[in-house]
PDB file of C-alpha atoms in Angstrom:
ATOM      1  CA  UNK C   1      91.831 108.070  84.886  1.00  0.00           C
ATOM      2  CA  UNK C   2      95.424 108.412  83.785  1.00  0.00           C
ATOM      3  CA  UNK C   3      97.873 108.921  86.631  1.00  0.00           C
ATOM      4  CA  UNK C   4      99.308 111.758  84.549  1.00  0.00           C
ATOM      5  CA  UNK C   5      95.964 113.559  84.763  1.00  0.00           C
ATOM      6  CA  UNK C   6      95.483 113.370  88.542  1.00  0.00           C
ATOM      7  CA  UNK C   7      93.359 116.430  89.527  1.00  0.00           C
ATOM      8  CA  UNK C   8      94.202 116.285  93.199  1.00  0.00           C
ATOM      9  CA  UNK C   9      96.197 119.034  94.762  1.00  0.00           C
ATOM     10  CA  UNK C  10      97.272 120.074  98.247  1.00  0.00           C
ATOM     11  CA  UNK C  11      99.156 118.168 100.975  1.00  0.00           C
ATOM     12  CA  UNK C  12      98.336 115.612 103.571  1.00  0.00           C
ATOM     13  CA  UNK C  13      98.669 116.786 107.128  1.00  0.00           C
ATOM     14  CA  UNK C  14     101.960 115.633 108.648  1.00  0.00           C
ATOM     15  CA  UNK C  15     101.472 113.395 111.725  1.00  0.00           C
ATOM     16  CA  UNK C  16     103.719 111.664 114.175  1.00  0.00           C
ATOM     17  CA  UNK C  17     103.271 108.406 112.294  1.00  0.00           C
ATOM     18  CA  UNK C  18     104.118 109.929 108.917  1.00  0.00           C
ATOM     19  CA  UNK C  19     107.238 111.697 110.211  1.00  0.00           C
ATOM     20  CA  UNK C  20     110.350 109.612 109.480  1.00  0.00           C
ATOM     21  CA  UNK C  21     113.246 109.180 111.827  1.00  0.00           C
ATOM     22  CA  UNK C  22     115.831 109.207 109.035  1.00  0.00           C
ATOM     23  CA  UNK C  23     116.213 110.839 105.578  1.00  0.00           C
ATOM     24  CA  UNK C  24     113.488 113.363 106.264  1.00  0.00           C
ATOM     25  CA  UNK C  25     114.548 115.372 103.213  1.00  0.00           C
ATOM     26  CA  UNK C  26     113.214 112.561 101.006  1.00  0.00           C
ATOM     27  CA  UNK C  27     109.662 112.713 102.502  1.00  0.00           C
ATOM     28  CA  UNK C  28     106.818 114.901 101.240  1.00  0.00           C
ATOM     29  CA  UNK C  29     103.100 114.942 101.727  1.00  0.00           C
ATOM     30  CA  UNK C  30     101.919 115.879  98.230  1.00  0.00           C
ATOM     31  CA  UNK C  31      98.513 114.350  97.543  1.00  0.00           C
ATOM     32  CA  UNK C  32      98.849 114.258  93.704  1.00  0.00           C
ATOM     33  CA  UNK C  33     102.262 112.568  93.742  1.00  0.00           C
ATOM     34  CA  UNK C  34     101.086 110.051  96.372  1.00  0.00           C
ATOM     35  CA  UNK C  35      98.118 109.149  94.234  1.00  0.00           C
ATOM     36  CA  UNK C  36     100.263 108.692  91.146  1.00  0.00           C
ATOM     37  CA  UNK C  37     102.380 106.129  92.990  1.00  0.00           C
ATOM     38  CA  UNK C  38      99.293 104.241  94.296  1.00  0.00           C
ATOM     39  CA  UNK C  39      97.825 104.213  90.779  1.00  0.00           C
ATOM     40  CA  UNK C  40     101.075 103.086  89.188  1.00  0.00           C
ATOM     41  CA  UNK C  41     102.011 100.331  91.669  1.00  0.00           C
ATOM     42  CA  UNK C  42     100.728  96.873  90.611  1.00  0.00           C
ATOM     43  CA  UNK C  43     100.106  95.771  94.173  1.00  0.00           C
ATOM     44  CA  UNK C  44     100.332  97.013  97.761  1.00  0.00           C
ATOM     45  CA  UNK C  45     101.387  95.367 101.021  1.00  0.00           C
ATOM     46  CA  UNK C  46      98.861  95.442 103.845  1.00  0.00           C
ATOM     47  CA  UNK C  47     100.114  95.235 107.424  1.00  0.00           C
ATOM     48  CA  UNK C  48      97.906  94.559 110.429  1.00  0.00           C
ATOM     49  CA  UNK C  49      97.574  92.584 113.612  1.00  0.00           C
ATOM     50  CA  UNK C  50      95.561  89.399 113.187  1.00  0.00           C
ATOM     51  CA  UNK C  51      92.810  88.117 115.511  1.00  0.00           C
ATOM     52  CA  UNK C  52      95.422  85.972 117.256  1.00  0.00           C
ATOM     53  CA  UNK C  53      97.554  89.029 118.105  1.00  0.00           C
ATOM     54  CA  UNK C  54     100.295  88.180 115.593  1.00  0.00           C
ATOM     55  CA  UNK C  55     101.447  90.659 112.935  1.00  0.00           C
ATOM     56  CA  UNK C  56     100.724  90.015 109.294  1.00  0.00           C
ATOM     57  CA  UNK C  57     101.805  91.523 105.991  1.00  0.00           C
ATOM     58  CA  UNK C  58      99.835  90.574 102.884  1.00  0.00           C
ATOM     59  CA  UNK C  59     100.464  91.595  99.286  1.00  0.00           C
ATOM     60  CA  UNK C  60      97.228  92.309  97.539  1.00  0.00           C
ATOM     61  CA  UNK C  61      95.665  93.913  94.446  1.00  0.00           C
ATOM     62  CA  UNK C  62      94.246  97.416  94.871  1.00  0.00           C
ATOM     63  CA  UNK C  63      92.505 100.289  93.207  1.00  0.00           C
ATOM     64  CA  UNK C  64      92.143 103.939  94.220  1.00  0.00           C
ATOM     65  CA  UNK C  65      88.748 105.553  93.779  1.00  0.00           C
ATOM     66  CA  UNK C  66      88.944 109.202  94.709  1.00  0.00           C
ATOM     67  CA  UNK C  67      90.256 109.542  98.227  1.00  0.00           C
ATOM     68  CA  UNK C  68      89.717 105.858  99.157  1.00  0.00           C
ATOM     69  CA  UNK C  69      92.016 102.913  98.554  1.00  0.00           C
ATOM     70  CA  UNK C  70      90.277  99.596  98.049  1.00  0.00           C
ATOM     71  CA  UNK C  71      91.980  96.240  98.609  1.00  0.00           C
ATOM     72  CA  UNK C  72      90.814  92.842  97.364  1.00  0.00           C
ATOM     73  CA  UNK C  73      90.958  89.682  99.415  1.00  0.00           C
ATOM     74  CA  UNK C  74      89.117  86.503 100.369  1.00  0.00           C
ATOM     75  CA  UNK C  75      86.411  86.302 103.033  1.00  0.00           C
ATOM     76  CA  UNK C  76      88.200  83.203 104.259  1.00  0.00           C
ATOM     77  CA  UNK C  77      91.496  85.049 104.894  1.00  0.00           C
ATOM     78  CA  UNK C  78      92.485  86.774 108.101  1.00  0.00           C
ATOM     79  CA  UNK C  79      92.200  90.105 106.215  1.00  0.00           C
ATOM     80  CA  UNK C  80      88.562  89.495 105.330  1.00  0.00           C
ATOM     81  CA  UNK C  81      87.567  88.149 108.708  1.00  0.00           C
ATOM     82  CA  UNK C  82      89.355  90.881 110.602  1.00  0.00           C
ATOM     83  CA  UNK C  83      87.764  93.550 108.446  1.00  0.00           C
ATOM     84  CA  UNK C  84      84.224  92.844 109.626  1.00  0.00           C
ATOM     85  CA  UNK C  85      84.633  95.020 112.644  1.00  0.00           C
ATOM     86  CA  UNK C  86      87.207  97.407 111.284  1.00  0.00           C
ATOM     87  CA  UNK C  87      90.842  97.525 112.331  1.00  0.00           C
ATOM     88  CA  UNK C  88      93.949  99.667 112.135  1.00  0.00           C
ATOM     89  CA  UNK C  89      96.254  98.955 109.142  1.00  0.00           C
ATOM     90  CA  UNK C  90      99.301 100.296 107.360  1.00  0.00           C
ATOM     91  CA  UNK C  91      99.629 100.009 103.616  1.00  0.00           C
ATOM     92  CA  UNK C  92     102.733 100.507 101.479  1.00  0.00           C
ATOM     93  CA  UNK C  93     103.120 100.876  97.710  1.00  0.00           C
ATOM     94  CA  UNK C  94     106.488 101.084  96.045  1.00  0.00           C
ATOM     95  CA  UNK C  95     107.677 101.779  92.512  1.00  0.00           C
ATOM     96  CA  UNK C  96     111.345 101.093  91.800  1.00  0.00           C
ATOM     97  CA  UNK C  97     112.790 103.411  89.100  1.00  0.00           C
ATOM     98  CA  UNK C  98     116.450 102.402  89.113  1.00  0.00           C
ATOM     99  CA  UNK C  99     119.296 100.407  90.657  1.00  0.00           C
ATOM    100  CA  UNK C 100     122.042 102.694  91.899  1.00  0.00           C
ATOM    101  CA  UNK C 101     125.512 101.294  91.609  1.00  0.00           C
ATOM    102  CA  UNK C 102     128.266 102.911  93.696  1.00  0.00           C
ATOM    103  CA  UNK C 103     131.938 102.318  94.109  1.00  0.00           C
ATOM    104  CA  UNK C 104     131.397 101.118  97.682  1.00  0.00           C
ATOM    105  CA  UNK C 105     129.058  98.543  99.044  1.00  0.00           C
ATOM    106  CA  UNK C 106     127.604 101.027 101.495  1.00  0.00           C
ATOM    107  CA  UNK C 107     126.356 103.496  98.898  1.00  0.00           C
ATOM    108  CA  UNK C 108     124.558 101.085  96.567  1.00  0.00           C
ATOM    109  CA  UNK C 109     120.922 102.070  96.597  1.00  0.00           C
ATOM    110  CA  UNK C 110     117.692 102.309  94.611  1.00  0.00           C
ATOM    111  CA  UNK C 111     115.787 105.116  93.067  1.00  0.00           C
ATOM    112  CA  UNK C 112     112.197 104.616  94.158  1.00  0.00           C
ATOM    113  CA  UNK C 113     108.897 106.233  95.061  1.00  0.00           C
ATOM    114  CA  UNK C 114     107.140 104.772  98.130  1.00  0.00           C
ATOM    115  CA  UNK C 115     103.834 105.636  99.736  1.00  0.00           C
ATOM    116  CA  UNK C 116     102.837 104.715 103.283  1.00  0.00           C
ATOM    117  CA  UNK C 117      99.222 104.929 104.438  1.00  0.00           C
ATOM    118  CA  UNK C 118      97.895 104.695 108.015  1.00  0.00           C
ATOM    119  CA  UNK C 119      94.175 104.230 108.557  1.00  0.00           C
ATOM    120  CA  UNK C 120      91.297 102.220 109.956  1.00  0.00           C
ATOM    121  CA  UNK C 121      89.994  99.835 107.331  1.00  0.00           C
ATOM    122  CA  UNK C 122      86.360  98.896 106.935  1.00  0.00           C
ATOM    123  CA  UNK C 123      84.774  95.983 105.125  1.00  0.00           C
ATOM    124  CA  UNK C 124      82.764  97.048 102.071  1.00  0.00           C
ATOM    125  CA  UNK C 125      79.273  95.596 102.419  1.00  0.00           C
ATOM    126  CA  UNK C 126      77.082  97.914 100.360  1.00  0.00           C
ATOM    127  CA  UNK C 127      76.139  96.113  97.150  1.00  0.00           C
ATOM    128  CA  UNK C 128      76.444  99.173  94.883  1.00  0.00           C
ATOM    129  CA  UNK C 129      79.801 100.149  96.277  1.00  0.00           C
ATOM    130  CA  UNK C 130      81.100  96.582  95.965  1.00  0.00           C
ATOM    131  CA  UNK C 131      79.944  96.386  92.319  1.00  0.00           C
ATOM    132  CA  UNK C 132      81.610  99.715  91.427  1.00  0.00           C
ATOM    133  CA  UNK C 133      84.854  98.751  93.176  1.00  0.00           C
ATOM    134  CA  UNK C 134      85.048  95.330  91.492  1.00  0.00           C
ATOM    135  CA  UNK C 135      84.523  97.007  88.137  1.00  0.00           C
ATOM    136  CA  UNK C 136      87.297  99.484  88.922  1.00  0.00           C
ATOM    137  CA  UNK C 137      89.624  96.692  89.983  1.00  0.00           C
ATOM    138  CA  UNK C 138      89.135  94.786  86.725  1.00  0.00           C
ATOM    139  CA  UNK C 139      89.546  97.946  84.650  1.00  0.00           C
ATOM    140  CA  UNK C 140      92.989  98.361  86.233  1.00  0.00           C
ATOM    141  CA  UNK C 141      94.093  95.333  84.188  1.00  0.00           C
ATOM    142  CA  UNK C 142      93.164  97.183  80.969  1.00  0.00           C
ATOM    143  CA  UNK C 143      90.792 100.030  80.158  1.00  0.00           C
ATOM    144  CA  UNK C 144      87.305  98.645  79.606  1.00  0.00           C
ATOM    145  CA  UNK C 145      88.241  95.095  80.621  1.00  0.00           C
ATOM    146  CA  UNK C 146      85.180  94.822  82.883  1.00  0.00           C
ATOM    147  CA  UNK C 147      83.005  95.048  79.778  1.00  0.00           C
ATOM    148  CA  UNK C 148      84.952  92.214  78.094  1.00  0.00           C
ATOM    149  CA  UNK C 149      84.650  89.694  80.873  1.00  0.00           C
ATOM    150  CA  UNK C 150      81.939  88.020  82.985  1.00  0.00           C
ATOM    151  CA  UNK C 151      80.777  89.565  86.240  1.00  0.00           C
ATOM    152  CA  UNK C 152      81.225  87.577  89.449  1.00  0.00           C
ATOM    153  CA  UNK C 153      78.532  85.072  90.302  1.00  0.00           C
ATOM    154  CA  UNK C 154      76.705  85.310  93.650  1.00  0.00           C
ATOM    155  CA  UNK C 155      78.963  82.498  95.002  1.00  0.00           C
ATOM    156  CA  UNK C 156      82.148  84.235  93.733  1.00  0.00           C
ATOM    157  CA  UNK C 157      80.973  87.525  95.112  1.00  0.00           C
ATOM    158  CA  UNK C 158      80.368  85.938  98.540  1.00  0.00           C
ATOM    159  CA  UNK C 159      83.944  84.586  98.556  1.00  0.00           C
ATOM    160  CA  UNK C 160      85.473  87.974  97.897  1.00  0.00           C
ATOM    161  CA  UNK C 161      86.278  90.588 100.570  1.00  0.00           C
ATOM    162  CA  UNK C 162      86.892  94.269  99.859  1.00  0.00           C
ATOM    163  CA  UNK C 163      88.536  96.595 102.320  1.00  0.00           C
ATOM    164  CA  UNK C 164      88.092 100.368 102.099  1.00  0.00           C
ATOM    165  CA  UNK C 165      90.957 102.506 103.436  1.00  0.00           C
ATOM    166  CA  UNK C 166      90.527 106.282 103.643  1.00  0.00           C
ATOM    167  CA  UNK C 167      93.493 108.264 102.315  1.00  0.00           C
ATOM    168  CA  UNK C 168      94.029 110.803 105.055  1.00  0.00           C
ATOM    169  CA  UNK C 169      97.235 109.976 106.861  1.00  0.00           C
ATOM    170  CA  UNK C 170      99.681 109.498 103.973  1.00  0.00           C
ATOM    171  CA  UNK C 171     103.349 110.211 103.179  1.00  0.00           C
ATOM    172  CA  UNK C 172     105.589 109.657 100.160  1.00  0.00           C
ATOM    173  CA  UNK C 173     109.292 109.005 100.293  1.00  0.00           C
ATOM    174  CA  UNK C 174     111.426 109.011  97.186  1.00  0.00           C
ATOM    175  CA  UNK C 175     114.989 108.916  95.926  1.00  0.00           C
ATOM    176  CA  UNK C 176     116.284 110.003  92.538  1.00  0.00           C
ATOM    177  CA  UNK C 177     119.690 110.613  90.953  1.00  0.00           C
ATOM    178  CA  UNK C 178     123.068 108.977  90.877  1.00  0.00           C
ATOM    179  CA  UNK C 179     125.212 107.391  93.532  1.00  0.00           C
ATOM    180  CA  UNK C 180     126.699 109.227  96.472  1.00  0.00           C
ATOM    181  CA  UNK C 181     130.432 108.586  96.680  1.00  0.00           C
ATOM    182  CA  UNK C 182     132.937 109.137  99.418  1.00  0.00           C
ATOM    183  CA  UNK C 183     135.714 111.533  98.422  1.00  0.00           C
ATOM    184  CA  UNK C 184     138.304 108.815  98.934  1.00  0.00           C
ATOM    185  CA  UNK C 185     136.419 106.485  96.589  1.00  0.00           C
ATOM    186  CA  UNK C 186     136.287 108.787  93.555  1.00  0.00           C
ATOM    187  CA  UNK C 187     139.497 107.393  92.013  1.00  0.00           C
ATOM    188  CA  UNK C 188     138.685 103.715  92.606  1.00  0.00           C
ATOM    189  CA  UNK C 189     138.668 101.748  89.288  1.00  0.00           C
ATOM    190  CA  UNK C 190     135.046 100.629  89.640  1.00  0.00           C
ATOM    191  CA  UNK C 191     132.127 101.529  87.472  1.00  0.00           C
ATOM    192  CA  UNK C 192     129.152 103.349  88.957  1.00  0.00           C
ATOM    193  CA  UNK C 193     125.861 104.750  87.694  1.00  0.00           C
ATOM    194  CA  UNK C 194     122.170 104.000  87.497  1.00  0.00           C
ATOM    195  CA  UNK C 195     120.412 101.109  85.743  1.00  0.00           C
ATOM    196  CA  UNK C 196     116.846 102.208  85.023  1.00  0.00           C
ATOM    197  CA  UNK C 197     113.997  99.914  85.991  1.00  0.00           C
ATOM    198  CA  UNK C 198     110.468  99.886  84.600  1.00  0.00           C
ATOM    199  CA  UNK C 199     107.495  97.541  84.464  1.00  0.00           C
ATOM    200  CA  UNK C 200     106.306  96.738  81.001  1.00  0.00           C
ATOM    201  CA  UNK C 201     102.953  95.206  80.171  1.00  0.00           C
ATOM    202  CA  UNK C 202     102.894  93.761  76.672  1.00  0.00           C
ATOM    203  CA  UNK C 203      99.647  93.023  74.913  1.00  0.00           C
ATOM    204  CA  UNK C 204      96.003  93.974  75.638  1.00  0.00           C
ATOM    205  CA  UNK C 205      93.134  91.557  76.011  1.00  0.00           C
TER     206      UNK C 205
END
């Protein structure tokens, strides 16, 4: 489904964990906008505490199916092993839209859209759910790509872990617009402005 055609409406309930300490004016809880960012981002970062008690952050490929975010990993990784009993996680997805150049070092910034998810992850073990999620993951590369490539073999399937993360405790933080300048800096002889950033995929296989 195109991210521009997201049918979801409403807002996520604000919680203590989704309430920022700074720049609260940049945070909203709109479901549709959060899903657009998750669908547009090429990968997410998964944060959790490993079996040894040490924190971990892993970048991984993902797909959203309805109100669930699915992450792909290896059964041999700490993510896959930890997921067998379920565990609390945080997930972030960020899309950078521009580099903001200011006349001072302090006010250089980025225009961005960033989603943070808090949830308990579960390992996907149902065969039908796993097949549907893998198909959705491959179709993220290009529409219909799953029909133009071989399905995973039983051995490959056994090596792959899928985590399901319910999208219930979610917030989106974003910045847009030009640089903020101090009044005393307005007349400084330095250029300022925004350099737009976008990810471009060329070709279709």
